[in-house]
Coordinates of C-alpha atoms in Angstrom, one line a residue:
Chain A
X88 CA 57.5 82.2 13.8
X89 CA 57.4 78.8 15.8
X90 CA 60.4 77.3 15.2
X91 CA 63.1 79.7 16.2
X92 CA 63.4 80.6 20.0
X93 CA 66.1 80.7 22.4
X94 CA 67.7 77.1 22.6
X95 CA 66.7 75.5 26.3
X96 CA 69.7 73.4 28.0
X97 CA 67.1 72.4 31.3
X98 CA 63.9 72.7 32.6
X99 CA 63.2 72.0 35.8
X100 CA 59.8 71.9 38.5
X101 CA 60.1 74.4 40.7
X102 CA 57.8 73.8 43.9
X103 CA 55.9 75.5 46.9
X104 CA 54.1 73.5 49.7
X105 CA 54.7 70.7 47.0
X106 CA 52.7 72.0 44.4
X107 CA 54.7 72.7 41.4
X108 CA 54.4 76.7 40.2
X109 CA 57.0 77.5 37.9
X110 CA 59.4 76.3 35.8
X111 CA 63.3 77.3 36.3
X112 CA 64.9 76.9 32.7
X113 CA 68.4 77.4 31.6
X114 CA 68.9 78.9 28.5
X115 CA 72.2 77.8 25.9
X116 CA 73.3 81.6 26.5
X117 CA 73.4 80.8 30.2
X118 CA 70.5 82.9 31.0
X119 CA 67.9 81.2 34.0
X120 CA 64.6 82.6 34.0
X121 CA 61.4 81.4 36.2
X122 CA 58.5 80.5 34.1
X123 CA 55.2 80.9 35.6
X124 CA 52.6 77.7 34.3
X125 CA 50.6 79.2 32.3
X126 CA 49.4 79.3 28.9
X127 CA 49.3 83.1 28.3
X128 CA 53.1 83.0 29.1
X129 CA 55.5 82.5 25.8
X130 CA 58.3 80.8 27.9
X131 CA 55.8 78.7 29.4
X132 CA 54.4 77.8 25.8
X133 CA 57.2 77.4 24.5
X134 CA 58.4 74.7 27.1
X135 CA 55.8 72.5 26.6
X136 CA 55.8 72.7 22.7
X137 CA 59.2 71.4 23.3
X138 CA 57.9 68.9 26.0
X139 CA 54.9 67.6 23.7
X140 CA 57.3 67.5 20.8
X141 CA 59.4 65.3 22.5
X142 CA 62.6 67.2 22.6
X143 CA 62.6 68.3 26.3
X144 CA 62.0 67.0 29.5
X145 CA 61.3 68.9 32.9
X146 CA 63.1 67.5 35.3
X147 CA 61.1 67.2 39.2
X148 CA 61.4 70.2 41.5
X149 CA 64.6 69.5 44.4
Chain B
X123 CA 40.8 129.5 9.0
X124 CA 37.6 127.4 9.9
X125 CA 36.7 125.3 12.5
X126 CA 36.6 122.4 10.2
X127 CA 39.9 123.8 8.4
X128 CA 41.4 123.6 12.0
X129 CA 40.8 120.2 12.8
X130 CA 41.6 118.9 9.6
X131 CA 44.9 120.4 9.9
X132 CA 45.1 119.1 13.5
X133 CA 44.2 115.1 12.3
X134 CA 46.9 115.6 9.4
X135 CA 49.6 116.7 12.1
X136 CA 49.0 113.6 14.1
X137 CA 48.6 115.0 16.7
X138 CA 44.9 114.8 17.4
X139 CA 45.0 110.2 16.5
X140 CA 45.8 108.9 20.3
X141 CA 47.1 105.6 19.5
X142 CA 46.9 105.6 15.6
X143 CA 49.9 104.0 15.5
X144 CA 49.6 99.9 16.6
X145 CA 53.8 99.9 16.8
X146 CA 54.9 100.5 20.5
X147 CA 58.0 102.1 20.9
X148 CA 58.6 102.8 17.0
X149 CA 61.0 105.9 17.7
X150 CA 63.1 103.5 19.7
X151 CA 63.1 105.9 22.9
X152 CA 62.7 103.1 25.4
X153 CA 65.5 100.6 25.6
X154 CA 65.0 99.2 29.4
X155 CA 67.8 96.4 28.7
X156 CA 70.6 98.4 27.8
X157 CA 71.8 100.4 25.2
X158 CA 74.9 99.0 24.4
X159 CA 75.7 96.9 21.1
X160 CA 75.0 93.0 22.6
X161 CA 74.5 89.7 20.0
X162 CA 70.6 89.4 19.2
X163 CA 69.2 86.2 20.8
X164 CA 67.4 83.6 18.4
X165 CA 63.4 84.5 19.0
X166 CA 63.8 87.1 21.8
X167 CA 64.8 90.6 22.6
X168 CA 67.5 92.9 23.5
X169 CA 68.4 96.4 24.0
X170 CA 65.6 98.4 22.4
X171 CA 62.1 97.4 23.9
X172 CA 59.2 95.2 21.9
X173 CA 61.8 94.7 19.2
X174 CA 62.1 90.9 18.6
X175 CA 64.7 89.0 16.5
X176 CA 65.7 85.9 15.4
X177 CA 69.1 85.0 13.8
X178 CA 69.5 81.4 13.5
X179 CA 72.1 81.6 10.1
X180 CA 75.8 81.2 10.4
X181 CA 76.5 84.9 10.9
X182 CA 75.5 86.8 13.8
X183 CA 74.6 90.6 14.6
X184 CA 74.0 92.9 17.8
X185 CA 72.0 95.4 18.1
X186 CA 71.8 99.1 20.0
X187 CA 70.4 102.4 20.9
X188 CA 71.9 105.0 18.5
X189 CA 71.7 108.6 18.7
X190 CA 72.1 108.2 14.5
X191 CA 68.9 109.9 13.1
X192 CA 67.4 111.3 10.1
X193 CA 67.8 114.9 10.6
X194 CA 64.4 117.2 11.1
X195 CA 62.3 114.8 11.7
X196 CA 62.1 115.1 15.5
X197 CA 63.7 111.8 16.6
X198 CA 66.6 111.3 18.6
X199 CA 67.3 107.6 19.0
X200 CA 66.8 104.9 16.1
X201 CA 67.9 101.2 16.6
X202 CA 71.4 99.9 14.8
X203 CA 72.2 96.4 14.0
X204 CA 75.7 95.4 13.3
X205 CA 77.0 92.2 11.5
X206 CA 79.5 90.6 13.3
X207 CA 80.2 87.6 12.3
X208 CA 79.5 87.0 8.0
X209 CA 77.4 84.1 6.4
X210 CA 77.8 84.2 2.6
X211 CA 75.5 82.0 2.1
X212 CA 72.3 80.9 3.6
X213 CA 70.9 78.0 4.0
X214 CA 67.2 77.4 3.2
X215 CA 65.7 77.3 6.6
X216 CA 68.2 79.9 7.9
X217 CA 66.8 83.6 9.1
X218 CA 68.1 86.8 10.2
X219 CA 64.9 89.4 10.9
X220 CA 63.8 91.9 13.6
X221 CA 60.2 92.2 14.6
X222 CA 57.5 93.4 16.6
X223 CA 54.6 91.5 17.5
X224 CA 51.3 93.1 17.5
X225 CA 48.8 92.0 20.3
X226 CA 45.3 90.4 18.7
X227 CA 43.1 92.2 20.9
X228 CA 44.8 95.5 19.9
X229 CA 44.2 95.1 15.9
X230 CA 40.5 93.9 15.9
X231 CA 39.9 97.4 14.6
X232 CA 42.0 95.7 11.0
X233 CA 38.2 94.0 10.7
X234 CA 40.6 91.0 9.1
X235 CA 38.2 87.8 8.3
X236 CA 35.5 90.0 7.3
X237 CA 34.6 91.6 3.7
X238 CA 35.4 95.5 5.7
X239 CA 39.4 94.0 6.5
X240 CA 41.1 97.7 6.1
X241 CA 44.0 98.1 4.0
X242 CA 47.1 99.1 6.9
X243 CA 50.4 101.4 6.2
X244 CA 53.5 101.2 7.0
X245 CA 56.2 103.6 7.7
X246 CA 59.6 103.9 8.8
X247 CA 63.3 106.1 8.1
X248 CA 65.8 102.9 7.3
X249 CA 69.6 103.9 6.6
X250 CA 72.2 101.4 5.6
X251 CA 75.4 100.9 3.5
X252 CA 74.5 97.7 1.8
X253 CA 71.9 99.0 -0.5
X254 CA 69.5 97.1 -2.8
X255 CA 65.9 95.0 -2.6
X256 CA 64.7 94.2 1.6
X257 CA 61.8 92.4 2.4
X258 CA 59.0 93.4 5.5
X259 CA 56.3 91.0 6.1
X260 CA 53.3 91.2 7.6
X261 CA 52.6 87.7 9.3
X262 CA 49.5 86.9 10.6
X263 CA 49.6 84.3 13.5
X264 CA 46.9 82.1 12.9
X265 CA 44.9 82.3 16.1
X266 CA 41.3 80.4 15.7
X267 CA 42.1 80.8 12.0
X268 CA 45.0 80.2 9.8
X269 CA 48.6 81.7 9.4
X270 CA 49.1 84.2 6.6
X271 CA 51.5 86.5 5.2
X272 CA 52.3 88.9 3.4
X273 CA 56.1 90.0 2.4
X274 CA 56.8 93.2 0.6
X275 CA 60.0 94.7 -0.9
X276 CA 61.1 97.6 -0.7
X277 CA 64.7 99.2 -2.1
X278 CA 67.1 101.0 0.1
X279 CA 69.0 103.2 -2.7
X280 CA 71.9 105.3 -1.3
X281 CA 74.4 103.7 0.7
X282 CA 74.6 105.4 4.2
X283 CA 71.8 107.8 3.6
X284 CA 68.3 108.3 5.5
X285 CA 65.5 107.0 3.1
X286 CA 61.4 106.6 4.4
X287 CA 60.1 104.1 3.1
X288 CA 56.1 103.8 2.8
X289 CA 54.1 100.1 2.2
X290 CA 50.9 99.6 1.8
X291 CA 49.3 96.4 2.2
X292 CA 45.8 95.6 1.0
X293 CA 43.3 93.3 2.3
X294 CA 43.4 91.7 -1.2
X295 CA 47.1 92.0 -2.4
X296 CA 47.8 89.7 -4.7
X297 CA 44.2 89.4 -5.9
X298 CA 43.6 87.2 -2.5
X299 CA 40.5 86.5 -0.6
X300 CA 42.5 85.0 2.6
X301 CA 42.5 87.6 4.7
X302 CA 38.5 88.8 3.9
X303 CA 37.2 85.4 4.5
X304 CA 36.9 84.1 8.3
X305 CA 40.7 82.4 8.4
X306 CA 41.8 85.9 8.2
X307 CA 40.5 86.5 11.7
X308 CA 43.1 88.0 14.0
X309 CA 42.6 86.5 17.4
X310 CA 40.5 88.9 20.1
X311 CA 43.0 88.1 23.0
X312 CA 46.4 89.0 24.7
X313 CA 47.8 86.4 22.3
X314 CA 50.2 87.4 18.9
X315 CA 48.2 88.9 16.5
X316 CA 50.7 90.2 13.9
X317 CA 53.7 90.4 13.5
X318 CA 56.0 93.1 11.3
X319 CA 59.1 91.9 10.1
X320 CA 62.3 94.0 8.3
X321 CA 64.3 91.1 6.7
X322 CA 67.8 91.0 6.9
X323 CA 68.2 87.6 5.4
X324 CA 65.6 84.4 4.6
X325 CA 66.6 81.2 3.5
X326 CA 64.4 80.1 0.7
X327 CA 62.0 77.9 2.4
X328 CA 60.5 81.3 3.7
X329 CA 60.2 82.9 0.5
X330 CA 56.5 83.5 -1.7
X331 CA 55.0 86.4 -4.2
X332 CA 56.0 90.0 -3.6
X333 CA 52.7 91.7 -2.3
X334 CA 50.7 88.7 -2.2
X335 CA 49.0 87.1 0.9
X336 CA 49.6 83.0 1.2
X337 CA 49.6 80.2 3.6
X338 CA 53.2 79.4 3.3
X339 CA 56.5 81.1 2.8
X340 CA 54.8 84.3 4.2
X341 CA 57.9 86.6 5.1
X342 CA 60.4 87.7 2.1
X343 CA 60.8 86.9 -1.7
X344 CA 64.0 85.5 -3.6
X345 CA 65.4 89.2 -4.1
X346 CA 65.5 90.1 -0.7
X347 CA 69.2 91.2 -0.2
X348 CA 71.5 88.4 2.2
X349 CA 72.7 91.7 4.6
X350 CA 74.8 89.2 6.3
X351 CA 77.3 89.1 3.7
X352 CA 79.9 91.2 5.3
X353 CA 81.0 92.2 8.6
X354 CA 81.1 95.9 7.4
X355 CA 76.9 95.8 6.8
X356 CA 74.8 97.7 9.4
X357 CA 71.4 98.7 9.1
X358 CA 69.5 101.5 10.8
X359 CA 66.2 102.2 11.5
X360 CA 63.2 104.4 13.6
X361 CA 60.1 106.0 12.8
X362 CA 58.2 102.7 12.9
X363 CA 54.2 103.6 11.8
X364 CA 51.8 101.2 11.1
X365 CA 48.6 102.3 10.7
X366 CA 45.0 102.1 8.8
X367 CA 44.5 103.7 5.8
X368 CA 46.1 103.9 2.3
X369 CA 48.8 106.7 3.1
X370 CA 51.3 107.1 6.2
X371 CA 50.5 110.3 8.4
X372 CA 52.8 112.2 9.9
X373 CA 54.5 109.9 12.8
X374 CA 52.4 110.1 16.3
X375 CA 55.4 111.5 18.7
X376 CA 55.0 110.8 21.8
X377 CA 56.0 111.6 25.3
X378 CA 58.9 109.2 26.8
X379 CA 56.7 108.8 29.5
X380 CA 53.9 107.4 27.6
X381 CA 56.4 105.3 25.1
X382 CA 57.4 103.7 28.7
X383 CA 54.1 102.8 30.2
X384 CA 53.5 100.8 26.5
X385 CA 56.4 99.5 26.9
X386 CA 55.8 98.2 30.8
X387 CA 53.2 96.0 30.0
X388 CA 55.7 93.8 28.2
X389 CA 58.7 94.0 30.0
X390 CA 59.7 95.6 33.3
X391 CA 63.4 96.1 34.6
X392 CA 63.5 96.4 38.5
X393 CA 67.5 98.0 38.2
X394 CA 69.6 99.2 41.0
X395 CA 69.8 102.6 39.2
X396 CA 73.6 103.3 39.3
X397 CA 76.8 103.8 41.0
X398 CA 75.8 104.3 44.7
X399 CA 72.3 103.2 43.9
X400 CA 69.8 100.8 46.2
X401 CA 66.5 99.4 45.2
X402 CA 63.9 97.2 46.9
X403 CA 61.4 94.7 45.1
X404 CA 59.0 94.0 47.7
X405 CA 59.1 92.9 51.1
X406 CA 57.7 89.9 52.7
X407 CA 58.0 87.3 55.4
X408 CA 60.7 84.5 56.1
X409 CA 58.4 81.4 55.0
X410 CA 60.5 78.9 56.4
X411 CA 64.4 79.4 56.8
X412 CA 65.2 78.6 53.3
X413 CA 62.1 80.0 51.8
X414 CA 61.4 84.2 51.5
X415 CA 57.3 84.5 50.8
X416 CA 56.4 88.8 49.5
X417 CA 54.7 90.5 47.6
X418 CA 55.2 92.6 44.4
X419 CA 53.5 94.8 42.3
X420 CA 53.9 95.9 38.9
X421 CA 53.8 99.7 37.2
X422 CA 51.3 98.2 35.0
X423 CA 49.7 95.4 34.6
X424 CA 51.6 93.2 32.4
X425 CA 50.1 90.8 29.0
X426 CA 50.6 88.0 31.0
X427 CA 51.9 86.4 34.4
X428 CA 55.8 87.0 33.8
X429 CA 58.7 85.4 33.2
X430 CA 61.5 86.6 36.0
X431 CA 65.3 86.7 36.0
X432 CA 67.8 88.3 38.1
X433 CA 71.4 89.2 37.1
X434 CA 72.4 88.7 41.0
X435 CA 71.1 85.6 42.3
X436 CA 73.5 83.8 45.0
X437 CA 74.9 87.0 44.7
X438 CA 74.9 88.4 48.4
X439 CA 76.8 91.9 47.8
X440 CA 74.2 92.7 45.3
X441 CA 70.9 90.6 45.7
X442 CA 69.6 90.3 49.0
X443 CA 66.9 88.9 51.1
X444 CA 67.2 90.9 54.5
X445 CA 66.0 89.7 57.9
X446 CA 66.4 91.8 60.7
X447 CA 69.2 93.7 59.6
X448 CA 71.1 90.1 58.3
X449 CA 71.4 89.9 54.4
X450 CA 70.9 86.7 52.8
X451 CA 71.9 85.9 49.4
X452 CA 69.0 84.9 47.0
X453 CA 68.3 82.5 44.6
X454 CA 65.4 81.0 42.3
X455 CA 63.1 84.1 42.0
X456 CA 59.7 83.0 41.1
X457 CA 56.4 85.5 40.3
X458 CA 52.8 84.2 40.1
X459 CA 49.9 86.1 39.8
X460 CA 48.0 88.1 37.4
X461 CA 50.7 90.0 36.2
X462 CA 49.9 92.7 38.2
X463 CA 49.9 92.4 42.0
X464 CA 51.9 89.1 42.6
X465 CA 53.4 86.6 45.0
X466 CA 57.2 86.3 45.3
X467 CA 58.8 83.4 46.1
X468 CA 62.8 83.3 46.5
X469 CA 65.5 80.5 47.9
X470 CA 67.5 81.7 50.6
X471 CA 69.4 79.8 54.0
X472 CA 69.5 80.4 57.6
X473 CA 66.6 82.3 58.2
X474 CA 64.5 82.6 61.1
X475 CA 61.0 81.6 60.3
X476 CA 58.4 84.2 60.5
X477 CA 60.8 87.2 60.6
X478 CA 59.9 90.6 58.5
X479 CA 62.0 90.6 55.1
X480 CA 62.5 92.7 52.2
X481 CA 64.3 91.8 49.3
X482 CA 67.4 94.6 47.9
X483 CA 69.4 94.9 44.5
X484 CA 72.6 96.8 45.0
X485 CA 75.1 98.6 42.5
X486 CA 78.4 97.2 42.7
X487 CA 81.7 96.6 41.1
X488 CA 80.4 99.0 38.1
X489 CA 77.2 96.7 37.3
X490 CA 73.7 97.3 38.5
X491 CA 71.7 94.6 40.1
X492 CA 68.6 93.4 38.0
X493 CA 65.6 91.7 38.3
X494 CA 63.6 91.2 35.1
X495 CA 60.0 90.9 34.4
X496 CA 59.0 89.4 31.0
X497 CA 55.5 89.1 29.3
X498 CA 56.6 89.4 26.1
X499 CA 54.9 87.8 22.7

């Protein structure tokens, strides 16, 4: 079931020591979650299918 | 009675199969989020736990933890979904489904992609008032393979009346070879396996062959009823059993406690724990003095490295990062890790670098403070 998932309003970097670690994205219900980089996480994947399908960008961590 | 006698009586109780059942949670006794009616997200969970669902028609539903079960049976909570908003019609690529998504590395026992792929059962008590033909579907994800599925119907035939309903699905239905040659692989990992659906309404582009496995449509057939239709429709269900074999066994109970632990390594709900209530979730060091550095572990290890979200962030009266006695409102939680024993990171002002910290989720104004850990499929 790929093309159904919670609508994403933002994506953005977020960053330690400046390495980026996570991804802070903003749901259309309003919920923010932290997504950690990494394949084995469904947010994650999810984020870059939309990113490599060209529909959303991550913007750079503050 | 013999020995033999004994534990043939013992295996038909279900009590002696630990884990014969590959549904988690299919008595609907854990609902970490809530239990509460709340609209079902589109591809993601609410209320009861490992129950997915995706409503992307013009109608919408909610789901909840009911008390509303078939009587004798030994359950005491099912799952109710509620239409709340009507689509009369819809559209081809429209859906409304719940699910469950099976971990890979948890069916390899299925032998699927080989010539021994075992036929698998499925079980459940379903009540609703808008009788007539429903769809479930077993969907293969197609892992180093290829995507198959596999929808079957099944007829709910008193309005408003507890009916179990029992499906078997063959290697071979529909006369097919997908699933016994090597594309019917599941994948051996923490990645989606399978995935059960109980339609609700498909638009046509998801439609194929009653009891036959293909490589497109894979989820419901043209009767399948559109439960969306009315505002009035709700639709009922618990006892979820999947298992091998040709006939459904007697449903594995299970202790709460047990249900929970299954239920952990998916999704975990740190929760202030009502009116009065404190919690902690970790404690750690003032990195810098807009940075909180800890430490966290999980009850279990989790699937994956989580997702995490917090109901009270920049929220000082009930999410807190405290120094020294000084509270400091959070913001930005962020895990990494191995989903087990992991770093916390968290946004905070004014700190004084290198002071002792722990962070604190408070019960106020009749809500309790959340954080939320999420490795679901």
């Amino acid at each position: 079931m790929m093309e159904s998932y919670k609508e994403i309003s933002s994506a953005k970097y977020y960053s330690f020591e400046g390495t980026n670690i996570a991804i802070i994205v903003t749901y259309s219900n309003g919920e923010t979650w932290s997504a950690p980089m990494s394949i084995d996480n469904t947010d994650y994947a999810e984020i870059m299918r939309q990113v490599a399908a060209g529909t959303l960008t991550i913007a750079d961590a503050d | 009675m013999s020995k033999a006698a004994q534990l043939a009586a013992l295996i038909g109780s279900g009590q002696a199969q630990g884990d014969k059942n590959l549904i988690i949670n299919g008595a609907m006794a854990v609902s970490q989020k809530g239990t509460s009616a709340v609209a079902v997200p589109n591809g993601g969970t609410s209320t009861v736990d490992r129950m997915k669902f995706y409503e992307s028609t013009g109608g919408a539903y909610t789901s909840e933890q009911s008390s509303d079960v078939p009587a004798g049976q030994g359950f005491s909570k099912s799952i109710k979904l509620a239409c709340t908003t009507a689509d009369s019609s819809i559209g081809a690529a429209e859906i409304a489904t719940m699910s469950q998504i099976i971990e890979g590395q948890n069916l390899q026992r299925l032998n699927y992609g080989t010539s021994d792929a075992k036929t698998i059962t499925l079980s459940f008590w379903v009540k609703s008032n808008k009788t007539g033909i429903y769809t479930i579907a077993i969907y293969k994800h197609a892992g180093g393979g290829t995507a198959y599925g596999c929808p079957v119907e099944y007829t709910i035939s008193s309005a408003n009346t507890w009916e179990k309903k029992t499906i078997t699905v063959t290697p071979t239905a529909g006369s097919t070879t997908l699933i016994t040659s090597s594309a019917g692989a599941i994948i051996d990992s923490n990645g989606a396996g399978i995935e059960v659906h109980w339609g609700l309404a498909w638009g046509s582009n998801f439609n194929s062959t009653n009891n036959t496995w293909s490589a497109s449509g894979f989820y419901s057939t043209s009767n399948q009823v559109n439960w969306l239709d009315s505002t009035s429709n709700n639709f009922y269900i618990t006892g979820i059993q999947l298992e091998i074999g040709d006939v459904a066994t007697p449903f594995e109970h299970e202790s709460y406690a047990k249900t929970l632990q299954k239920c952990l390594r998916y999704f975990f709900r740190a929760t202030s724990g009502g009116d009065g209530q404190f919690a902690t979730f970790g404690s750690g060091v003032a990195y810098a003095s807009t940075s909180y550095l800890g430490e966290y572990t999980t009850p279990v290890p989790m699937r994956a490295q989580p997702s995490i979200a917090s109901n009270v962030t920049s929220n000082v009266s009930q999410g807190q990062v405290v120094l020294g006695g000084v509270a400091k409102a959070f913001s930005s939680p962020v895990v990494t890790g191995n989903g087990h024993v992991m770093r916390v990171n968290m946004t905070m002002s004014g700190a004084t670098q290198g002071q002792g910290a722990y962070i604190q989720i408070m019960y106020a104004s009749s809500t309790d403070a959340n954080i939320d850990l999420s490795a679901e499929l």
